[in-house]
Short mmCIF file of C-alpha atoms in Angstrom, two decimals:
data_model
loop_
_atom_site.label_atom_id
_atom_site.label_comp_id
_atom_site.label_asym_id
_atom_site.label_seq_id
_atom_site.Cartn_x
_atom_site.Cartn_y
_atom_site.Cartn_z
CA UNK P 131 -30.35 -79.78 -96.49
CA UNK P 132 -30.79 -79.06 -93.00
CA UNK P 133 -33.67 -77.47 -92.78
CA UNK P 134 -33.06 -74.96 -89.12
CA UNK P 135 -29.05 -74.98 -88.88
CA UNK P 136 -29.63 -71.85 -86.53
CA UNK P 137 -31.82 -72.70 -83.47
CA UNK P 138 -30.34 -70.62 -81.10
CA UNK P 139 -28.28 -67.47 -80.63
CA UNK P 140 -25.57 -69.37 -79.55
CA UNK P 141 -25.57 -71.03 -82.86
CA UNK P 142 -24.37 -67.89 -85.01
CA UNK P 143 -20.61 -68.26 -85.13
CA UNK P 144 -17.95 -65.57 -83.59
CA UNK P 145 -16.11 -65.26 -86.32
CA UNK P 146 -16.52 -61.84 -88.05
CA UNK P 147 -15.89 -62.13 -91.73
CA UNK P 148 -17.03 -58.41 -92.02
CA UNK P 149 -14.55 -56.88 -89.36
CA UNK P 150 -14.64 -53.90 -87.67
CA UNK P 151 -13.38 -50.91 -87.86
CA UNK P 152 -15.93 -50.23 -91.39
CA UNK P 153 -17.01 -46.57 -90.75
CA UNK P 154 -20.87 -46.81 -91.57
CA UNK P 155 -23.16 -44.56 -89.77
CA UNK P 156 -23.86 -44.74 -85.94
CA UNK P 157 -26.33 -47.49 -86.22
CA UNK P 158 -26.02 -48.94 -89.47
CA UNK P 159 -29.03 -51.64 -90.20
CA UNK P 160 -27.15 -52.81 -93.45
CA UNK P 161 -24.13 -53.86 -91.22
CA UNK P 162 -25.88 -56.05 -88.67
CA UNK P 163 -27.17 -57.88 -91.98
CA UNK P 164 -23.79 -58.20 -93.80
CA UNK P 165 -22.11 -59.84 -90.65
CA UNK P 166 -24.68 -62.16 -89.86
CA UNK P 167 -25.07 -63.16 -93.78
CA UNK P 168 -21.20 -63.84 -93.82
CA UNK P 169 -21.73 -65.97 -90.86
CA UNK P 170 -23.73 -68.18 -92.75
CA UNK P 171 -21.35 -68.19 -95.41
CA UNK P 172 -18.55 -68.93 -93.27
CA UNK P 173 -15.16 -68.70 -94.97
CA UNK P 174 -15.63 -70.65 -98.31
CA UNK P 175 -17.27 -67.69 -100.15
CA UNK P 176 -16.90 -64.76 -103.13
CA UNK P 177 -18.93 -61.31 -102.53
CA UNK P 178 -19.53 -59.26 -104.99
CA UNK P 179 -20.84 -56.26 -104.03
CA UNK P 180 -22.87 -53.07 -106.54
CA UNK P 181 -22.05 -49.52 -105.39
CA UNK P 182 -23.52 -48.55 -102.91
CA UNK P 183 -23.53 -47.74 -99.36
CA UNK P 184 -21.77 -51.03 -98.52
CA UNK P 185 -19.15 -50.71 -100.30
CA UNK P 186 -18.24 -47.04 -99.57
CA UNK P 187 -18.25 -47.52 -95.82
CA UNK P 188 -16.22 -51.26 -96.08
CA UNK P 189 -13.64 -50.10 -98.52
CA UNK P 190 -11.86 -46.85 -97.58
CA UNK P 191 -8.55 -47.65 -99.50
CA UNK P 192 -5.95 -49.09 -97.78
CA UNK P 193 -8.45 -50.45 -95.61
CA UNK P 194 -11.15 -53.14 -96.40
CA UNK P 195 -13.43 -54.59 -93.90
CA UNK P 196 -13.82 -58.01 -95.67
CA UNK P 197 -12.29 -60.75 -94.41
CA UNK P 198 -13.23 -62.68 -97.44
CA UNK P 199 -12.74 -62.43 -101.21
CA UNK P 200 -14.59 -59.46 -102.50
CA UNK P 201 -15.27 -57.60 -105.77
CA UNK P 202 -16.60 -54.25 -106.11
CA UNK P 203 -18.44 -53.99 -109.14
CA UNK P 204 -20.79 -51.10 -110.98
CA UNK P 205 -23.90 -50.80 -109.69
CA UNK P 206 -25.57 -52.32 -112.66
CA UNK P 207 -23.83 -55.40 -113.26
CA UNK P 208 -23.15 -57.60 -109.78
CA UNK P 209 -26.05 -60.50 -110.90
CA UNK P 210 -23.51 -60.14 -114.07
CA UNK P 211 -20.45 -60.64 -112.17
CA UNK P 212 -21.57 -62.79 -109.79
CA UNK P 213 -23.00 -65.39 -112.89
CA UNK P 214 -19.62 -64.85 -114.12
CA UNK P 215 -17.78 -66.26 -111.07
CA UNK P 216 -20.14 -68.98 -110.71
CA UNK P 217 -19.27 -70.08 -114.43
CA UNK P 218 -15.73 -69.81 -113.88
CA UNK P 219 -15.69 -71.68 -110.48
CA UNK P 220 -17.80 -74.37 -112.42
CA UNK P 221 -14.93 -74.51 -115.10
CA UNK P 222 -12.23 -74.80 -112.96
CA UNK P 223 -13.66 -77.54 -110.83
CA UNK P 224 -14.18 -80.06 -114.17
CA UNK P 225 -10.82 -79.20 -114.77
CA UNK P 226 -9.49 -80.19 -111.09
CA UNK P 227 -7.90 -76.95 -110.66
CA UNK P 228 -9.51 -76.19 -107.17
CA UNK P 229 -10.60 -78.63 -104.59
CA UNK P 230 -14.09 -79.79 -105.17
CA UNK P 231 -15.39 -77.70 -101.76
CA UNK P 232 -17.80 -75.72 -102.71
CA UNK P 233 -17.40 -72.14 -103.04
CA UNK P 234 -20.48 -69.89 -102.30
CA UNK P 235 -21.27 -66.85 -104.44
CA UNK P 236 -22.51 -63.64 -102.38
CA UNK P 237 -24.20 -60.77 -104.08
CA UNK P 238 -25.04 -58.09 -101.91
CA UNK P 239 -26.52 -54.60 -103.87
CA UNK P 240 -28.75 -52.08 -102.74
CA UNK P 241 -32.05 -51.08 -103.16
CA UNK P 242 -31.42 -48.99 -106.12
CA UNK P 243 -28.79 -51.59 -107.48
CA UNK P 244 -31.39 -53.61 -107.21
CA UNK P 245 -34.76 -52.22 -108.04
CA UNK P 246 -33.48 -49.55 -110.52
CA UNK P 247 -30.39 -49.86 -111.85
CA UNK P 248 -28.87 -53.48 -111.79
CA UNK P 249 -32.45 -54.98 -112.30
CA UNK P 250 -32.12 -56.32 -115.91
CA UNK P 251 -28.80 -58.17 -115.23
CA UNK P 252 -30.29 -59.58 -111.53
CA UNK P 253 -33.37 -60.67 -114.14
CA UNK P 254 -31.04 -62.12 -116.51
CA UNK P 255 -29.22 -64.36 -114.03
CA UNK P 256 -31.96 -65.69 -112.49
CA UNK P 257 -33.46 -67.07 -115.30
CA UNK P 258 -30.00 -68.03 -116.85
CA UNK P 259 -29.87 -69.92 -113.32
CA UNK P 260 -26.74 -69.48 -111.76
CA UNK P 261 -26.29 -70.68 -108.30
CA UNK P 262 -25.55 -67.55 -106.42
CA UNK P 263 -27.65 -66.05 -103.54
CA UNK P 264 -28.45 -62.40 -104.49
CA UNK P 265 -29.02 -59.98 -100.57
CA UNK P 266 -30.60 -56.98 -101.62
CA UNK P 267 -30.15 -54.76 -98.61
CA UNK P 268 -33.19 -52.26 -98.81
CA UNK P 269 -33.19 -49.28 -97.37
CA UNK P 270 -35.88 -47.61 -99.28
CA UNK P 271 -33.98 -44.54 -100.83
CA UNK P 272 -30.11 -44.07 -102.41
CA UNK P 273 -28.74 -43.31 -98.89
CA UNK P 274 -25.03 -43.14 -99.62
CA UNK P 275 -25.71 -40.14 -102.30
CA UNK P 276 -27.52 -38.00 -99.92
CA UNK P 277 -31.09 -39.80 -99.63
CA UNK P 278 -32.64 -39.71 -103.04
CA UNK P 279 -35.57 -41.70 -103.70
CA UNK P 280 -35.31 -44.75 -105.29
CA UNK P 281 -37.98 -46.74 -107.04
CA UNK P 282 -37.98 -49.10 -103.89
CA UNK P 283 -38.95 -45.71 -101.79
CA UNK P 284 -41.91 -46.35 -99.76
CA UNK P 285 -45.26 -43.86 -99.95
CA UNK P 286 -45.08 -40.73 -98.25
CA UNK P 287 -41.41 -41.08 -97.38
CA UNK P 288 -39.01 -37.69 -97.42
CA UNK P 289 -36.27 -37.93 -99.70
CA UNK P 290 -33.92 -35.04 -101.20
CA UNK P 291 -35.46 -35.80 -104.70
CA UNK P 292 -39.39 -36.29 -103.23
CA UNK P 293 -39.79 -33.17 -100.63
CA UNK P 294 -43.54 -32.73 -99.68
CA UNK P 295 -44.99 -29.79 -100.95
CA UNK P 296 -48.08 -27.64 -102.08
CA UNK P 297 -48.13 -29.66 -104.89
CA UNK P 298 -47.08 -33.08 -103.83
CA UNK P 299 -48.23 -32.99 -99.64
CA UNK P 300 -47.32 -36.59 -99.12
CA UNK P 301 -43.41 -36.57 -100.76
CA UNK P 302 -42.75 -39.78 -102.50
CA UNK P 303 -46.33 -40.17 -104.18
CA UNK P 304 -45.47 -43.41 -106.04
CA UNK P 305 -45.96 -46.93 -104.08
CA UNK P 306 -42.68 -49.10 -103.33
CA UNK P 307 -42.13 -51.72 -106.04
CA UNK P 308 -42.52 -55.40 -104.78
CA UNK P 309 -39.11 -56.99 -105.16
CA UNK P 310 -39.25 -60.32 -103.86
CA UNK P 311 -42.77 -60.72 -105.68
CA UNK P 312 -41.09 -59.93 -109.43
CA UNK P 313 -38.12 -62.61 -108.69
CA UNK P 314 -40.31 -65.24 -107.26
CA UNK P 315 -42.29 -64.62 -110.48
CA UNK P 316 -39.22 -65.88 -112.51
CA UNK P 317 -39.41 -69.35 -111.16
CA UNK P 318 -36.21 -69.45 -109.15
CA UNK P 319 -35.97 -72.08 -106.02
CA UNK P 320 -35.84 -69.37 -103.14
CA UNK P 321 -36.96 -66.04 -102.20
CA UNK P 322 -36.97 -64.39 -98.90
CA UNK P 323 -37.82 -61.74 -97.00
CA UNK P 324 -36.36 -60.94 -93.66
CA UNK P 325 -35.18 -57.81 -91.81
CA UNK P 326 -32.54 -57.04 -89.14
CA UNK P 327 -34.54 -57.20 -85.94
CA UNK P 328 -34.93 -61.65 -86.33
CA UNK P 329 -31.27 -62.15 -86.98
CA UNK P 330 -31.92 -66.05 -86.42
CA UNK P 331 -34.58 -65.90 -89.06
CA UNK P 332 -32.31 -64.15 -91.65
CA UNK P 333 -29.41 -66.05 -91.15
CA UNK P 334 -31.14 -69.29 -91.39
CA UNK P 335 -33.02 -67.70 -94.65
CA UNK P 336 -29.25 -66.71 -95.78
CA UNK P 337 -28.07 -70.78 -95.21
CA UNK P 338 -31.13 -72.09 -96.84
CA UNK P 339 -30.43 -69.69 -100.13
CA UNK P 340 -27.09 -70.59 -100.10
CA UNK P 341 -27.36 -74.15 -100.03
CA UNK P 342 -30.13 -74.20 -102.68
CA UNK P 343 -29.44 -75.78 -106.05
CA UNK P 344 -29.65 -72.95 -108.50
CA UNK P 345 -30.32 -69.01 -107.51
CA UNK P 346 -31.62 -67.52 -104.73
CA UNK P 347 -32.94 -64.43 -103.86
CA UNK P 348 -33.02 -62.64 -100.38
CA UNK P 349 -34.61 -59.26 -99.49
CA UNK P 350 -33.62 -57.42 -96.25
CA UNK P 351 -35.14 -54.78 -95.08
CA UNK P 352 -32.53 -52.24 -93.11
CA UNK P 353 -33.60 -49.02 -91.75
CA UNK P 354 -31.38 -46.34 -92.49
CA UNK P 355 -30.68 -44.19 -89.27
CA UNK P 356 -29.87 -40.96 -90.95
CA UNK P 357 -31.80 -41.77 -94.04
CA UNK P 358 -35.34 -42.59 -91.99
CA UNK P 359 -34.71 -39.67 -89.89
CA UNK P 360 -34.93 -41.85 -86.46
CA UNK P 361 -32.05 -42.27 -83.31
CA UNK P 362 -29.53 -44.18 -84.09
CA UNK P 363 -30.30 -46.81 -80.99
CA UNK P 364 -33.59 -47.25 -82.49
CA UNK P 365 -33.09 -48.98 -86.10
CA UNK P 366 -33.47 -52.00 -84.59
CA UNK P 367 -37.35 -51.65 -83.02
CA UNK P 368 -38.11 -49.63 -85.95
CA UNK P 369 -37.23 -52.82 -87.60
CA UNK P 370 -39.33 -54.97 -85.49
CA UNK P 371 -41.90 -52.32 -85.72
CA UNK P 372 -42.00 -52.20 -89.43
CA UNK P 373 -42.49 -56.75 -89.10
CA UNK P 374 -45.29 -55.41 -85.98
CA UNK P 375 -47.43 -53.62 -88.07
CA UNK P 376 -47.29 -55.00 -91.30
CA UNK P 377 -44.87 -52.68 -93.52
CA UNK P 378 -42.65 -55.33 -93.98
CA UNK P 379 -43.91 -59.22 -94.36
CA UNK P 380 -41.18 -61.65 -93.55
CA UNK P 381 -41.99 -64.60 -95.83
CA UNK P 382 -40.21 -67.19 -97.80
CA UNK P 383 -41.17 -68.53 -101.13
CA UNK P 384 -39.42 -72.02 -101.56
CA UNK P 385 -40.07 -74.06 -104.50
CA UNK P 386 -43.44 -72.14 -105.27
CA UNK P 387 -44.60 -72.33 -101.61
CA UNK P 388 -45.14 -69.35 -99.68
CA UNK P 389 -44.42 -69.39 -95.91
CA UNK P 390 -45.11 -66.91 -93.32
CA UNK P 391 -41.81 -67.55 -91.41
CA UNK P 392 -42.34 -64.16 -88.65
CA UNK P 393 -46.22 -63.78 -88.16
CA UNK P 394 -47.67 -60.92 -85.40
CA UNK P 395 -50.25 -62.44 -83.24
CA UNK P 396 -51.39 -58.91 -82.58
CA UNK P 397 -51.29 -56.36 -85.71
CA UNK P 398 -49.78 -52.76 -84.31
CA UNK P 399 -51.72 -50.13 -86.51
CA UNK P 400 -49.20 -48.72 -88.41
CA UNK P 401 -49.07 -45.14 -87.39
CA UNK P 402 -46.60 -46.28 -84.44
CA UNK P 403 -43.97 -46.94 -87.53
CA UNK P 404 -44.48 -43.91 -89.34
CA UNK P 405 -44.08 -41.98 -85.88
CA UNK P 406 -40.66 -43.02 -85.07
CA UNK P 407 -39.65 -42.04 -88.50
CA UNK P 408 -39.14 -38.44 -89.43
CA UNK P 409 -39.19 -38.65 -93.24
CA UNK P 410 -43.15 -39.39 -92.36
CA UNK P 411 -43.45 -36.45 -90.43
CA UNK P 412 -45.19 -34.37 -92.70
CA UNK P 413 -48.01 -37.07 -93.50
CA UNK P 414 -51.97 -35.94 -93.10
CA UNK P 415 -54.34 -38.33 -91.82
CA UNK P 416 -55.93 -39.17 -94.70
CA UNK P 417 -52.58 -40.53 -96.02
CA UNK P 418 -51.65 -42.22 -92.99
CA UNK P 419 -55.27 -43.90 -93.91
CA UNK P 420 -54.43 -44.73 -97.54
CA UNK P 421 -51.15 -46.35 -96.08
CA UNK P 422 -52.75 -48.31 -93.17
CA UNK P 423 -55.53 -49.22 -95.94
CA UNK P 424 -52.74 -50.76 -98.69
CA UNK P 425 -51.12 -52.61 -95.75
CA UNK P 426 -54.41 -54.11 -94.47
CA UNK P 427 -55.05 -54.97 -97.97
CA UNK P 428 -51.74 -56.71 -98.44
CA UNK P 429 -51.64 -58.30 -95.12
CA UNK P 430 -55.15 -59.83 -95.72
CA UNK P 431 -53.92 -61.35 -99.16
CA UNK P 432 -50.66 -63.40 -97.01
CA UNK P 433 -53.16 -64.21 -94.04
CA UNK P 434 -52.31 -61.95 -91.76
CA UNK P 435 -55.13 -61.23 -88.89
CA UNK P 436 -56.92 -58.02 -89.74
CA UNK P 437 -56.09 -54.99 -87.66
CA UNK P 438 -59.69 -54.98 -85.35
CA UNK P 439 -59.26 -58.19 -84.09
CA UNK P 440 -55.85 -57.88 -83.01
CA UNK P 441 -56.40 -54.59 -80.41
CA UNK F 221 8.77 -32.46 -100.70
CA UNK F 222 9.17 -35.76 -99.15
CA UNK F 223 5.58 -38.24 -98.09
CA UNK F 224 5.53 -41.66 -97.00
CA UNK F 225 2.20 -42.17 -98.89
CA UNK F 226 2.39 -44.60 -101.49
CA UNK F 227 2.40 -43.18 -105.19
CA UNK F 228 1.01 -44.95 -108.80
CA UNK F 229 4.48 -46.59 -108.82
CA UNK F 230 4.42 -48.71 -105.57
CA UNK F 231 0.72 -49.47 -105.15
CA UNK F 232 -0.72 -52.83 -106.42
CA UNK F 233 -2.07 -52.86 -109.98
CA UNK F 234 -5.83 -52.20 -109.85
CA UNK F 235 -5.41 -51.23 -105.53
CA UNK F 236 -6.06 -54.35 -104.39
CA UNK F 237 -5.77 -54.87 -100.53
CA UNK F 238 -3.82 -57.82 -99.60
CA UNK F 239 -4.84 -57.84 -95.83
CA UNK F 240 -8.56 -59.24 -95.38
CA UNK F 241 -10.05 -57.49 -92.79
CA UNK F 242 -7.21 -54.57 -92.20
CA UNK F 243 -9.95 -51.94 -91.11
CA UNK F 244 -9.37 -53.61 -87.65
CA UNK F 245 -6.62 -50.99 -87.82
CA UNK F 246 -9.04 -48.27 -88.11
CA UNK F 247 -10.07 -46.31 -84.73
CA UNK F 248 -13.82 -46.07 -85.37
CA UNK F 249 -14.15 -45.01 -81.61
CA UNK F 250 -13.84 -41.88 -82.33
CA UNK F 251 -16.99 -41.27 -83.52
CA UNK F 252 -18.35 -41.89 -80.14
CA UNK F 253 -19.91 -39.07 -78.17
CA UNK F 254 -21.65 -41.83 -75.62
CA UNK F 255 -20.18 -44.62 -74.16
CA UNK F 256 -21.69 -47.71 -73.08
CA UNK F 257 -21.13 -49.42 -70.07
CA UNK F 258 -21.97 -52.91 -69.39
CA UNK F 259 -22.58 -54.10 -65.36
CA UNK F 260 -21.36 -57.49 -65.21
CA UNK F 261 -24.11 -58.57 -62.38
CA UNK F 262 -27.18 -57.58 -64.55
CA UNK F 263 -25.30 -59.26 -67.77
CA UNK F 264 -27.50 -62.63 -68.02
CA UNK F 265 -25.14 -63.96 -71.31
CA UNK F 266 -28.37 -63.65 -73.58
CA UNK F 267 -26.20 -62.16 -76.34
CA UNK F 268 -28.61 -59.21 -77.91
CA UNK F 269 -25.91 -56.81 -77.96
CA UNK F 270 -23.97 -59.35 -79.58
CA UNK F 271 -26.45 -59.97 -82.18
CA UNK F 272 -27.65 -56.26 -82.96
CA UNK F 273 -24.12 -54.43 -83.16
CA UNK F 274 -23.84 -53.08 -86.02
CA UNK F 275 -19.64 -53.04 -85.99
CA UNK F 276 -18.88 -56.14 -84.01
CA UNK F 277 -17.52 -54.21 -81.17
CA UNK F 278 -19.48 -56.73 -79.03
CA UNK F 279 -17.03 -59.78 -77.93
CA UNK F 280 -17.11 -62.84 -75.78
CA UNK F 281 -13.67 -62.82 -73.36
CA UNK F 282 -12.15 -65.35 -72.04
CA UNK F 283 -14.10 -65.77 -69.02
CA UNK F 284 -17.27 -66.25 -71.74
CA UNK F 285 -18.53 -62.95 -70.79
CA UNK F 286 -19.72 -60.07 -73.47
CA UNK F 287 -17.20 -57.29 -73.02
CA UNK F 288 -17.58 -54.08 -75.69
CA UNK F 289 -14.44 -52.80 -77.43
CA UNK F 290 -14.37 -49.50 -77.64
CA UNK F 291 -11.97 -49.25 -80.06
CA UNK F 292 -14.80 -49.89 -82.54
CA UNK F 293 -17.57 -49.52 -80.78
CA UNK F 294 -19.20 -45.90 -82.30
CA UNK F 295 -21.83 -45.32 -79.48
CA UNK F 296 -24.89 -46.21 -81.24
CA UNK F 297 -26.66 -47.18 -77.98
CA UNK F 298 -28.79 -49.86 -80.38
CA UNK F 299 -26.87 -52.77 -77.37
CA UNK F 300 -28.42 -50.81 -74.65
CA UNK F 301 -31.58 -50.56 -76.42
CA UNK F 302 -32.06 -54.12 -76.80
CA UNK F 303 -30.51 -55.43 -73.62
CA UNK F 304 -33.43 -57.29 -72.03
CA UNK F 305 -31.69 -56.56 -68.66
CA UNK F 306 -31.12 -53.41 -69.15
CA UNK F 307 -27.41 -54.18 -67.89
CA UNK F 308 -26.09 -51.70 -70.52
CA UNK F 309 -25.96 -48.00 -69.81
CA UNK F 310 -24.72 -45.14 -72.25
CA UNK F 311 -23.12 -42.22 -70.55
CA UNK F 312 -21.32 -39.12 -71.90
CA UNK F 313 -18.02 -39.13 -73.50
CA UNK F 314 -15.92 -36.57 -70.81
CA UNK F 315 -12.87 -35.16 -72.12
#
């Protein structure tokens, strides 16, 4: 397996296998993913893709904005689906009714097809172990509904369903659940993190979970320009941002080994993320504290350099 | 009442698009309300806009330049954001 088949920007191939002409948002972090995932792909591939934002913006019918074979499926069962196509490819290849080439299997769902409501069949394929790579494109809330919260909804965050309040000041008062932590827990070969701002990293974390024996599991954080509440031109340093100060860690756990793969040398504090975002807007000190507290906490468990030394 | 839009009779069973990729048909330029413009003679061929647009309206021409389409492109102004140069400029949509 080669280990960096990415080095450069002038690696990533021209081809667009997600075409445009999709009409997601001004801005759209999800889409920068998608195309560069499909890139690593490259032709030889099945998506199947959970409700979701993705599919509402790729899909207007009589237009579709794949280039590739792709199945929209509930939001609860793509991990089913996609263990389904995996079989069947499997089948047919004993058989010698396709060419022995091998055919990738893409899942991309969204945070709540992911962390709420297609959770129990993800958990049932990976430990079934079908060789599929699973991209959960998170952006922290059901965006294509109208911004509810979602159980993958950071704390503090605005949503329609978590307004702050007299009663609850900060909004969402629950803490994000950790995704790529429960499916690394299940034993599988990879899990990743990445976001949108280190394209090379994700799409060399997207090659190395396709070409994996068994499942694989990446996590990609995309900020959500009407969602977050920011500028549209800005998703992508919010992105970098959110790697900056320590909201999102961009790690990969291969075979049991877990690898810093983007590391700050200097930790931002992270009150310069929640300030470009105006679903934090209404956020008192104290809970900008508790936040800054949970991430130095976090940050100290993977390594990272604690916040004093880095100013 | 006569329509050339395709009833339950005449569609595929289950709506299933036959063209891969046919929202290249789709004008999402209209969503624009700022344009960008890219100066050649800044342009160093690093390829961020390439990278970060979000609709692949960025594209390489035949000279190996980046050129924007802006057929697709939807005025996001993440390109010249990013551009390291800052060879990318958004200006106002004029009627």
């Amino acid at each position: 397996m080669s280990a960096q088949a990415f080095r450069s920007i002038k690696d990533i191939p021209l081809e667009e296998y997600f075409t445009p002409g999709h009409r997601a948002c001004q801005g759209c972090g999800e889409t920068i993913a998608v195309r560069h995932i499909l890139k690593a792909a490259g032709p030889d591939v099945i998506v199947v893709n959970a409700t979701g934002c993705l599919e509402v913006i790729s899909s207007p019918y009589p237009y579709t904005a794949w280039a590739v074979p792709w199945y929209h499926v509930a939001f609860e069962n793509a991990a089913a689906v996609a263990s389904g196509i995996e079989a069947a490819l499997k089948v047919l290849t004993r058989k010698n009714l396709i060419s022995g080439k091998k055919i990738h299997v893409v899942c991309f769902a969204g945070d709540g097809g992911t962390a709420d409501i297609g959770f129990q069949a993800l958990s049932g394929a990976l430990e079934r172990g079908h060789d599929f790579l699973y991209v959960c494109l998170d952006n922290e809330a059901y965006m294509n509904t109208g911004i509810q919260r979602s159980s993958s909804t950071p704390y503090g965050a605005w949503t329609t369903t978590s307004p702050p309040g007299k009663v609850k000041p900060a909004g969402q008062m629950t803490y994000k659940k950790d995704l790529p932590s429960i499916f690394a827990a299940h034993g599988i070969p990879y899990v990743a993190t990445a976001t949108v701002a280190y394209p090379l990293d994700l799409i060399n974390k997207a090659k190395k979970g396709l070409e994996v024996e068994g499942p694989a599991y990446l996590h990609v954080y995309t900020p959500c320009s009407p969602g977050w509440r920011i500028p549209s031109e800005k998703v992508v340093q919010v992105s970098r941002l959110g790697v900056q100060t320590g909201m999102f860690l961009i790690y990969e756990v291969e075979n049991g080994q877990l690898r810093l793969t983007v590391k700050p040398s200097r930790r931002k504090p992270v009150t310069e993320y929640l300030k470009m975002q105006g679903r934090f807007r209404h956020l008192s000190d104290e809970d900008v504290e508790r936040i800054q507290r949970l991430v130095d906490e976090r940050c100290a468990k993977f390594g990272l350099p604690p916040l004093e030394a880095s100013t | 009442m006569t329509t050339d839009k395709p009833t339950v009779k005449n569609l595929p069973i289950a709506g299933i698009i036959f063209v891969p990729g046919s929202a290249k048909e789709y004008n999402t330029g209209a969503f624009r309300s700022q344009k960008p413009i890219l100066d050649a003679k800044l342009c160093t061929k690093c390829g961020m806009c390439w990278v970060y647009c979000p609709d692949g309206a960025v594209f390489v021409n035949s000279e190996g330049m980046y050129e924007i389409n802006l057929k697709y492109c939807k005025g996001c102004g993440i390109c010249s954001e990013e551009c390291a140069r800052k060879a990318i400029k958004m200006v106002d949509e004029e009627e």
